[in-house]
Short mmCIF file of C-alpha atoms in Angstrom, two decimals:
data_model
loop_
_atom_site.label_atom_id
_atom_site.label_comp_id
_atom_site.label_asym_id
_atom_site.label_seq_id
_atom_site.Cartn_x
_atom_site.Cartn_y
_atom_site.Cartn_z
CA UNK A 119 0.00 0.00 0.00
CA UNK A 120 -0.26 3.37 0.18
CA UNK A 121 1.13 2.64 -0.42
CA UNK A 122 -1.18 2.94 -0.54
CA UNK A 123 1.11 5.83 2.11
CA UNK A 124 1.00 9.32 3.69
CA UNK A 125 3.67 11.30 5.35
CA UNK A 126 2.97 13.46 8.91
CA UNK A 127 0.55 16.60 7.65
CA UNK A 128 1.88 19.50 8.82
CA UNK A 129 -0.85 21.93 10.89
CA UNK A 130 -1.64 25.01 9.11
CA UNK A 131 -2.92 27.96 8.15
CA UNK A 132 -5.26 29.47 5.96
CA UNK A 133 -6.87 32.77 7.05
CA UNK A 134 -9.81 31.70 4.87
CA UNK A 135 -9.25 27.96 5.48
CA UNK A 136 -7.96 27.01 2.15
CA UNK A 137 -4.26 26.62 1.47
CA UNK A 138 -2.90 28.70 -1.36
CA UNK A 139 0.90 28.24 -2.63
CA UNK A 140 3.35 30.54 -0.46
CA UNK A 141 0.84 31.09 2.33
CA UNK A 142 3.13 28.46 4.85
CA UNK A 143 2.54 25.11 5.82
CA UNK A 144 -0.23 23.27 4.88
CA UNK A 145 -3.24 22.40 7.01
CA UNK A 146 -3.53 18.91 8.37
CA UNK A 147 -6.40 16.63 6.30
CA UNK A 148 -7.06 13.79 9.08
CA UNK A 149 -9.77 13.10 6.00
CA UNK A 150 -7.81 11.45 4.43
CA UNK A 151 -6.09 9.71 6.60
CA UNK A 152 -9.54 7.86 7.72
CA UNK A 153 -10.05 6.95 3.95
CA UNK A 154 -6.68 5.52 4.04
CA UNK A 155 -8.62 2.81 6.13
CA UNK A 156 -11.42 2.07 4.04
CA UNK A 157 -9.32 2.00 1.14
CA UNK A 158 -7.38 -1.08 3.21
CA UNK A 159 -10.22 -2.65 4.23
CA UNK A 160 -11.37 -2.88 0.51
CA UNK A 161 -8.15 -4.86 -0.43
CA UNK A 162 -8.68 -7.05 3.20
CA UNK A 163 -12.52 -8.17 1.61
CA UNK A 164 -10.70 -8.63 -1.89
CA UNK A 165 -8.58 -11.04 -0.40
CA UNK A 166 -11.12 -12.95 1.96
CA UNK A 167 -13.43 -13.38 -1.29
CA UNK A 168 -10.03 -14.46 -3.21
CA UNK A 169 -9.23 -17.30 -0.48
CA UNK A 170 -12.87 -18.90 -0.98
CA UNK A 171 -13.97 -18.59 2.69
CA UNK A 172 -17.43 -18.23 2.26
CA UNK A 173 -20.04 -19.89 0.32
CA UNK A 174 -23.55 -19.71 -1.28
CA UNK A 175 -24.93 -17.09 -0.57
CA UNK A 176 -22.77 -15.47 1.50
CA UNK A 177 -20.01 -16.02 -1.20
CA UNK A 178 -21.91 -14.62 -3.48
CA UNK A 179 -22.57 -10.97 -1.16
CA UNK A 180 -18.83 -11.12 -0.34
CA UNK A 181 -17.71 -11.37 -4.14
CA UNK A 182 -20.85 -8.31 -5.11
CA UNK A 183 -18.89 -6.16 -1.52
CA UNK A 184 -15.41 -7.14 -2.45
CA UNK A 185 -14.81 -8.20 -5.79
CA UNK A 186 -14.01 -5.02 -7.31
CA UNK A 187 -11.71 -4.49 -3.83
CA UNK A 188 -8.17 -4.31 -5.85
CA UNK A 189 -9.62 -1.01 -6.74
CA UNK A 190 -8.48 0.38 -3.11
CA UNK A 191 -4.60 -0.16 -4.64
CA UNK A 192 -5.45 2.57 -7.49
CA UNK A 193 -6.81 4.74 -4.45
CA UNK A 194 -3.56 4.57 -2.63
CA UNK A 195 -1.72 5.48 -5.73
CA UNK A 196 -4.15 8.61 -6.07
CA UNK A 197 -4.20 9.43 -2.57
CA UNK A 198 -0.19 9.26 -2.55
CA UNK A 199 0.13 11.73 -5.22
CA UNK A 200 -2.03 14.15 -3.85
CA UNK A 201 -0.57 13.90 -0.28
CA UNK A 202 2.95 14.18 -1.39
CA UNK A 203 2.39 17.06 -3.14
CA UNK A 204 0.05 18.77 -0.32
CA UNK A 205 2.88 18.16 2.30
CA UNK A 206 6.06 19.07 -0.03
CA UNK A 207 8.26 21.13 1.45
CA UNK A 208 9.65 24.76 -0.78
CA UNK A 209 13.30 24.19 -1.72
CA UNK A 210 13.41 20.70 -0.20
CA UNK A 211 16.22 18.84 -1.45
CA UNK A 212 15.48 15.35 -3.97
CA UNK A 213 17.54 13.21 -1.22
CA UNK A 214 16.02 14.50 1.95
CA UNK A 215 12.81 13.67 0.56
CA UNK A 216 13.84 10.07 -0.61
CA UNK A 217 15.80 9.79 3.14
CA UNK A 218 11.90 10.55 4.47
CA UNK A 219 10.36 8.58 2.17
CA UNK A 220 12.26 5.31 3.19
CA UNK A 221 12.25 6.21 6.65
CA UNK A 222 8.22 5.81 6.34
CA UNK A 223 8.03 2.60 4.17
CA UNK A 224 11.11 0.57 4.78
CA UNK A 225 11.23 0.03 8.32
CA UNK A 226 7.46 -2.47 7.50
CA UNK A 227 8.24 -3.49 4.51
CA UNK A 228 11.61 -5.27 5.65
CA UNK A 229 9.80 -6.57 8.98
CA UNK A 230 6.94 -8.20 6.91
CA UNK A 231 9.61 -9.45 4.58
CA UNK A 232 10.98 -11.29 7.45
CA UNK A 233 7.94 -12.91 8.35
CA UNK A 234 7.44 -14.12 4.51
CA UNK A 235 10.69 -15.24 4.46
CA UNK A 236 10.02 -17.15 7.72
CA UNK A 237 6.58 -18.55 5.98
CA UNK A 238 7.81 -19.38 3.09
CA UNK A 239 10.60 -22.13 4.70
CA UNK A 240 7.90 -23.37 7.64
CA UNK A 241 4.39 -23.77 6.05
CA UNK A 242 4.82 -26.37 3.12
CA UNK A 243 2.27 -25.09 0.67
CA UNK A 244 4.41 -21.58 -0.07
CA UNK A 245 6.65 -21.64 -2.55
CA UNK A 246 10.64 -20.86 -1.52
CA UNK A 247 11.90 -18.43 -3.32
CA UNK A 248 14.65 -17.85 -4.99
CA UNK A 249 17.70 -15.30 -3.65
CA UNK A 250 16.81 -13.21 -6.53
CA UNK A 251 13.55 -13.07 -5.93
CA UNK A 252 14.52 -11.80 -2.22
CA UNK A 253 16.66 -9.59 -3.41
CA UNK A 254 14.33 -7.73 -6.34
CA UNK A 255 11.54 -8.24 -3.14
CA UNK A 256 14.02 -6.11 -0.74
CA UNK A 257 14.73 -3.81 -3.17
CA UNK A 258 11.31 -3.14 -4.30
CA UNK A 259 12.41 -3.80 -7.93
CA UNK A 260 10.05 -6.80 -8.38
CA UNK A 261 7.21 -5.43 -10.13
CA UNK A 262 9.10 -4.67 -12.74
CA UNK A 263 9.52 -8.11 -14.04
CA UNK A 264 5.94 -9.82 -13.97
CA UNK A 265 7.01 -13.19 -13.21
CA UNK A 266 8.05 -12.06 -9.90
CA UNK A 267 5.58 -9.75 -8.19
CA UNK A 268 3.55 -11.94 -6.05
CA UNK A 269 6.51 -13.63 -4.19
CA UNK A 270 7.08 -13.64 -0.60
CA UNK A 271 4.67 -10.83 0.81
CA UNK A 272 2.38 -10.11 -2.61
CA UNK A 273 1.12 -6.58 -1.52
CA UNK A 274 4.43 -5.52 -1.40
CA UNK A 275 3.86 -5.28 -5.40
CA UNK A 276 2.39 -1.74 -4.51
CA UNK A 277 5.19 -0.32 -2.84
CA UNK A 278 7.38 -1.12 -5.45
CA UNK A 279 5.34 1.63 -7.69
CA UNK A 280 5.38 3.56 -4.64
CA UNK A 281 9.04 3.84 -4.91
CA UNK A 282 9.12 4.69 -8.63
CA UNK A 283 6.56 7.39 -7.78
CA UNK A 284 9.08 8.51 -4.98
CA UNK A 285 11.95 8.51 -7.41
CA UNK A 286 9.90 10.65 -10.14
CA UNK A 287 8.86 13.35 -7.49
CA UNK A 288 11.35 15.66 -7.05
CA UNK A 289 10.89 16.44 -10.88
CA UNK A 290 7.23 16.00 -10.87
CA UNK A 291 6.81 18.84 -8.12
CA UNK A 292 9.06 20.57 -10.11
CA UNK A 293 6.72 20.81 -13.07
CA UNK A 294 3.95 21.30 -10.99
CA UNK A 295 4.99 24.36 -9.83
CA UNK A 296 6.35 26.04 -12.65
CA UNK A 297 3.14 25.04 -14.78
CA UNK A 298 0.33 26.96 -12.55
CA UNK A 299 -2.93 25.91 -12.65
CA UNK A 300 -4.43 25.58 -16.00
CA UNK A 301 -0.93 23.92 -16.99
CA UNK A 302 -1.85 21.43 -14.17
CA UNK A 303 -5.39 20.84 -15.21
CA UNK A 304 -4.07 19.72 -18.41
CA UNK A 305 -1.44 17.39 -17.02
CA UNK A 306 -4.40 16.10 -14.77
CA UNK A 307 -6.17 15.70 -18.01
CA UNK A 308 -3.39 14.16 -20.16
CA UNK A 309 -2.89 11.51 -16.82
CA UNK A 310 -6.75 10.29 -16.95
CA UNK A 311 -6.10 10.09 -21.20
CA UNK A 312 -3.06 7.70 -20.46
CA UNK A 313 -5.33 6.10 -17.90
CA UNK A 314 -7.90 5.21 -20.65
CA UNK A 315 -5.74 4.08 -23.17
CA UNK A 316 -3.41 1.74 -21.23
CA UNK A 317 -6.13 0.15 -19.95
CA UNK A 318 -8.13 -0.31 -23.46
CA UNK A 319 -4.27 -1.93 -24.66
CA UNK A 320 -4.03 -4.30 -21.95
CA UNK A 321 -7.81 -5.11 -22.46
CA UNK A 322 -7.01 -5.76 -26.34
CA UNK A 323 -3.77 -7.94 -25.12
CA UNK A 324 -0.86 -5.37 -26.41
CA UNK A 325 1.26 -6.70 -24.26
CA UNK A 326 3.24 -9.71 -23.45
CA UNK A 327 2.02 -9.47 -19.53
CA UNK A 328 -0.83 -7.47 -17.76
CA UNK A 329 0.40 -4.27 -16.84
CA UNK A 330 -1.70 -4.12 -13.65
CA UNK A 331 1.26 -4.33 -11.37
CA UNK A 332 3.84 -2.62 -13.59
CA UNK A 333 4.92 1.04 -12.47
CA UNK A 334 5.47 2.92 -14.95
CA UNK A 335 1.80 2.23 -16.46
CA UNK A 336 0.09 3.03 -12.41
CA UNK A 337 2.81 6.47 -12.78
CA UNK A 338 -0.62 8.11 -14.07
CA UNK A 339 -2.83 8.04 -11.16
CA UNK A 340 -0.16 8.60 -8.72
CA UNK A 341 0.39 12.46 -11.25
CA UNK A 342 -3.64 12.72 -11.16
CA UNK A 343 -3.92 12.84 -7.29
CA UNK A 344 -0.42 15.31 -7.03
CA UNK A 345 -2.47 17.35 -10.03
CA UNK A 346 -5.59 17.47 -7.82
CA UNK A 347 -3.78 18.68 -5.15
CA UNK A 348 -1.92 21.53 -6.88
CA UNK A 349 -4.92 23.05 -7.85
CA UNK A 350 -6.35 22.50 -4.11
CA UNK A 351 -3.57 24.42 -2.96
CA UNK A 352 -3.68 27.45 -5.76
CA UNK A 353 -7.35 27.73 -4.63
CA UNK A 354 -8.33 26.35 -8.23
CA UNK A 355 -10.25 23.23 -7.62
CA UNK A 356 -13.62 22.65 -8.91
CA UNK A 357 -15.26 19.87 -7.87
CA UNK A 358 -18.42 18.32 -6.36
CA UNK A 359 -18.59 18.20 -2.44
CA UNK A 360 -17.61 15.25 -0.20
CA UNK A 361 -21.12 13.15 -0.89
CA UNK A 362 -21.19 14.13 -3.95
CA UNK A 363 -17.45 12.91 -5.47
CA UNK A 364 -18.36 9.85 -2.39
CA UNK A 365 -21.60 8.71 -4.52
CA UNK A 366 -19.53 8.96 -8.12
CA UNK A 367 -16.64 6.56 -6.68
CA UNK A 368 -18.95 3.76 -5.06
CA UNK A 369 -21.16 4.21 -8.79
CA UNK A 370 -17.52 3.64 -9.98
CA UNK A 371 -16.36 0.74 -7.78
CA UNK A 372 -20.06 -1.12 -8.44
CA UNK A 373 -19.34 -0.99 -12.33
CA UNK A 374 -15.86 -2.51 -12.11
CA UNK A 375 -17.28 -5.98 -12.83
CA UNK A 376 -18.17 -5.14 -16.29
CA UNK A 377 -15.34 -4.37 -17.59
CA UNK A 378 -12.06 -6.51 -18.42
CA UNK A 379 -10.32 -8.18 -15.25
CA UNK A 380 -7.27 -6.51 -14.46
CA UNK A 381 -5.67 -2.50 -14.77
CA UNK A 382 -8.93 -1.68 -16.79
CA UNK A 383 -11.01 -1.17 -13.17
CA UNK A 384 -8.97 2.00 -12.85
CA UNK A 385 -10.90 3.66 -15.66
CA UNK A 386 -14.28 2.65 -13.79
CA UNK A 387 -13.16 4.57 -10.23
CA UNK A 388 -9.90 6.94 -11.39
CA UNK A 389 -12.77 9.89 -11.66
CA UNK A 390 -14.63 9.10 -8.36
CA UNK A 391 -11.21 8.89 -6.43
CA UNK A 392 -9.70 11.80 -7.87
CA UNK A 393 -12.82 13.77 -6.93
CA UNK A 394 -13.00 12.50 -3.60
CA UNK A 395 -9.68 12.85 -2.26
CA UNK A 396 -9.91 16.53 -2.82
CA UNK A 397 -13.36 16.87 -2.05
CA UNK A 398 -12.70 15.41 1.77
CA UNK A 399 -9.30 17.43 1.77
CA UNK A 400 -11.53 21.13 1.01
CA UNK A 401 -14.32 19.58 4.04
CA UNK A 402 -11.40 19.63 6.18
CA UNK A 403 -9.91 23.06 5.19
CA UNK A 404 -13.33 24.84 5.58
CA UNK A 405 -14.72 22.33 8.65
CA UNK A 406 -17.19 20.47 6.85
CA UNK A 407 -19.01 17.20 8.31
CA UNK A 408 -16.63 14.69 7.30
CA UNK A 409 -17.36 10.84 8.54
CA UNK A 410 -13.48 10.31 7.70
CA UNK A 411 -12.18 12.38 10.36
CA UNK A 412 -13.71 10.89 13.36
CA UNK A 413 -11.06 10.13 15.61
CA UNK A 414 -11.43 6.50 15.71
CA UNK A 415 -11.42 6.31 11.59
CA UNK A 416 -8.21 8.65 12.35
CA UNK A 417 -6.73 6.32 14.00
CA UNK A 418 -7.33 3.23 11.95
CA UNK A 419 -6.01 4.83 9.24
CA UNK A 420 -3.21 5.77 11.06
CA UNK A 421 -2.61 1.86 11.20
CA UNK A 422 -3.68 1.21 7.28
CA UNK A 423 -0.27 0.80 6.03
CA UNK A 424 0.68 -2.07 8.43
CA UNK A 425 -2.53 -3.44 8.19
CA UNK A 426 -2.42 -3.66 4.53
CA UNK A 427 1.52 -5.29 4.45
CA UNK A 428 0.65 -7.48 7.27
CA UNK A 429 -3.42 -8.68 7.05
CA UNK A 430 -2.71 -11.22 3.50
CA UNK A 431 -0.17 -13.51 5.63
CA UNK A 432 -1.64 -13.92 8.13
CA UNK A 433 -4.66 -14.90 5.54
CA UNK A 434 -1.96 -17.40 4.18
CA UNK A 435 -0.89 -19.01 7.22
CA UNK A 436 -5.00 -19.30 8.08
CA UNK A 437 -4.86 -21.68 4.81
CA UNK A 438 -2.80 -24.35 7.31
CA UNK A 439 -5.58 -24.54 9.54
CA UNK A 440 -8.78 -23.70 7.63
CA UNK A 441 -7.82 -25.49 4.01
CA UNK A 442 -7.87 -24.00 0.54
CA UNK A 443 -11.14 -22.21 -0.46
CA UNK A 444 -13.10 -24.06 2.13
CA UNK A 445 -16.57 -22.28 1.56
CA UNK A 446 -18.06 -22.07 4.94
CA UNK A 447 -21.57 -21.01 5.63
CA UNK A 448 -22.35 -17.60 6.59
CA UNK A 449 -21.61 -18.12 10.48
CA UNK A 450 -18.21 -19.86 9.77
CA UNK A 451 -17.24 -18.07 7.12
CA UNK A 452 -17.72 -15.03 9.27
CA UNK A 453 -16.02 -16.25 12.21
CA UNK A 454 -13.02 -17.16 10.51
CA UNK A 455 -12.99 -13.84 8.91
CA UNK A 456 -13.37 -11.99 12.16
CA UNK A 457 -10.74 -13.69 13.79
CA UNK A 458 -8.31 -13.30 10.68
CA UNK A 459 -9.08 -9.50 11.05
CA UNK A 460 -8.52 -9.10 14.27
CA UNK A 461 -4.86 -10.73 14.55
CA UNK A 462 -4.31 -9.00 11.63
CA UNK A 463 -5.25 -5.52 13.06
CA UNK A 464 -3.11 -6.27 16.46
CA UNK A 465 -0.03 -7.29 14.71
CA UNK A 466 -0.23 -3.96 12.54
CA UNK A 467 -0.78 -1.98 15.75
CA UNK A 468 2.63 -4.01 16.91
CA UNK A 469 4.14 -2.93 13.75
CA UNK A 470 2.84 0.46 13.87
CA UNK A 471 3.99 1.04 17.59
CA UNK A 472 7.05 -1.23 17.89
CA UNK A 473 8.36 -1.03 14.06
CA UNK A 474 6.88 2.03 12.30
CA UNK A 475 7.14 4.51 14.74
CA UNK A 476 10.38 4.03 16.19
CA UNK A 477 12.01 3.36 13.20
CA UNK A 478 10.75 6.15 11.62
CA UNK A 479 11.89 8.56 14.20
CA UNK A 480 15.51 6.27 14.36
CA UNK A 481 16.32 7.17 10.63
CA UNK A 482 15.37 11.27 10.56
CA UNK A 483 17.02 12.03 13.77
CA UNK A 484 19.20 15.26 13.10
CA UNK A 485 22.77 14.61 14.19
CA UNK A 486 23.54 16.79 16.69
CA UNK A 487 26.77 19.06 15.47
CA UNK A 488 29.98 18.42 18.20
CA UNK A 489 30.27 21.31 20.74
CA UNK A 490 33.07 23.16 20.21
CA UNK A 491 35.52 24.80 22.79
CA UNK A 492 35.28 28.30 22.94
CA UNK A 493 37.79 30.05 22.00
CA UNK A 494 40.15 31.40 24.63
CA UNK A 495 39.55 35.65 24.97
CA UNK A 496 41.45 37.99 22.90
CA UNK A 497 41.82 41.70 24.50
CA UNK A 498 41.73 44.08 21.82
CA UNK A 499 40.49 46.99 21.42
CA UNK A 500 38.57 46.89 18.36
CA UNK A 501 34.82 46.71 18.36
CA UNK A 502 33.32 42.84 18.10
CA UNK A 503 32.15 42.14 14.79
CA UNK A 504 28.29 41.73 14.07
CA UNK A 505 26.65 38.52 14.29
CA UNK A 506 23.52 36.60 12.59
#
């Protein structure tokens, strides 16, 4: 995920409650951060209906809830854009970002690594893998070569677009801010246009693999959500309010199983999650109701990004106990699924608290600059210079 992932919002400003470029640090959008969780809990229900643990009818409401739940990855991607953007800093330097960046995403993805790697040489129906596979895994390089992006811990396939998105940033801002708003508009509109037609190639079999998982073809909605939020910040966005842009992305997520399996679900929600994101971001600049920002969808969101990395092995080591697509009835199926949830959602707390956290702070504490002796007096008559 998300990612699917957000950096600390910095408290703000606005004298009229919207940001606008050069007015100081942006306001905090705990908005978002609450749809962070519901975007997670989308892939979780993917995942469950994936596994087969529920049958007849109640296999049937879990696929018509969940089916189109992969959906919640192109949210992430959307969501990162715009977030990144909102929270860039002026004149911030491309490696201090990237130094941030891995500070907030490597510290789980390595732990959760570990714990695949553990899986894969314990529980006899996972696959070893191979040390390159590890290696393009660690480095977040496997998505890049399809054969490889569901091994060890398969979400991880997100982060590895994460980190090309991270890597095309510091340019990408760049651009952003030399193009204004109309300039951005147009990028946003170019981004949906590469949207549509990568999706109608993959549909029509263009290329030798789906392109679901590879980067540089999800690089699109990642520049839509850092386009929406440019124009947020300039004080240039048009769009429909919170229940509004909320009613246009579940229309969107509903119609996803009538199109082609695969990428081409982003064309069916790209619109309703680019107009939601900012829509909840302007509710919290001007203190509109938002259901996103209560505290406890706060702080479930807050845990989202373990959640997400953690929740689909401990679905796979469920397998060892439960079977393989075992179909339970509505009761079982539902008690399984409740307990798989919650271990999932205490070991991401553990992460979050114990991993996350700590590391986080760990890798972007300042070094503090050796005192120096002072020097020993000089007697002279000649006025002290000026300081700073």
């Amino acid at each position: 995920m998300t990612t699917a992932t957000t950096p600390e919002l910095r408290t703000p400003p606005a004298r009229t409650g919207a940001a606008t470029a050069g007015s100081g640090a942006p306001a905090a959008l705990p908005s978002l951060t609450g749809l962070r969780w519901m975007a997670a809990l989308l892939v979780f229900g993917l995942h469950v209906h994936n596994f087969g643990w529920f049958g007849g009818t109640g296999g049937r409401l879990v696929s018509w809830a969940f089916g189109a739940g992969a959906t919640g990855v192109s949210f992430f991607f959307i969501l990162s854009g715009f977030v990144l953007t909102w929270s860039a800093r002026p004149r911030d330097r491309a490696l201090a970002f990237w130094r941030r960046r891995v500070a907030r995403i490597y510290p789980v993805h390595l732990a959760t690594l570990a714990i695949a790697l553990v899986m894969a040489y314990t529980l006899a129906h996972l696959a070893r893998p191979t040390a390159k596979q590890t290696l393009g895994n660690a480095l977040l390089l496997h998505s890049w070569w399809r054969p490889w992006w569901q091994t060890l811990n398969p979400v991880s396939w997100s982060l590895a677009c994460e980190a090309f998105f991270y890597a095309a940033f510091p340019l990408l801002i760049l651009l952003l801010r030399r193009l204004g708003a109309r300039g951005s508009a147009a990028l946003g509109g170019l981004s949906v246009a590469a949207v549509l037609l990568l999706a109608w190639s993959d549909a029509h079999h263009w290329w030798t693999y789906s392109i679901y998982s590879f980067p540089a073809a999800r690089l699109p909605e990642f520049v839509l959500g850092a386009v929406t939020a440019r124009l947020v910040l300039l004080g240039r966005w048009r769009g429909p309010g919170l229940e509004g842009s909320l009613a246009l992305a579940v229309i969107g997520y509903f119609m996803v199983p009538q199109v082609t399996p695969g990428y081409s679900a982003t064309v069916c929600t790209i619109a309703g999650f680019a107009l939601l994101i900012p829509a909840a971001a302007v509710a919290d600049l001007h203190g509109l109701p938002s259901l996103w920002r209560r505290r406890r969808m706060v702080r479930l969101g807050e845990l989202s990004f373990a959640f997400y990395m953690v929740h689909l092995l401990v679905l796979r080591a469920s397998t060892e106990f439960v079977g393989k697509k075992p179909h339970f009835g509505a009761l079982a199926g539902l008690a399984v699924t409740a307990a798989a949830f919650t271990v999932s959602l205490a070991l991401s707390w553990g992460l979050y608290e114990g991993v996350e956290r700590p590391a986080r702070r760990l890798l972007l504490r300042r070094r503090r600059p050796s005192p120096q002796p002072d020097p020993a007096p000089v007697r002279s008559e000649a006025p002290a210079p000026a300081r700073d």
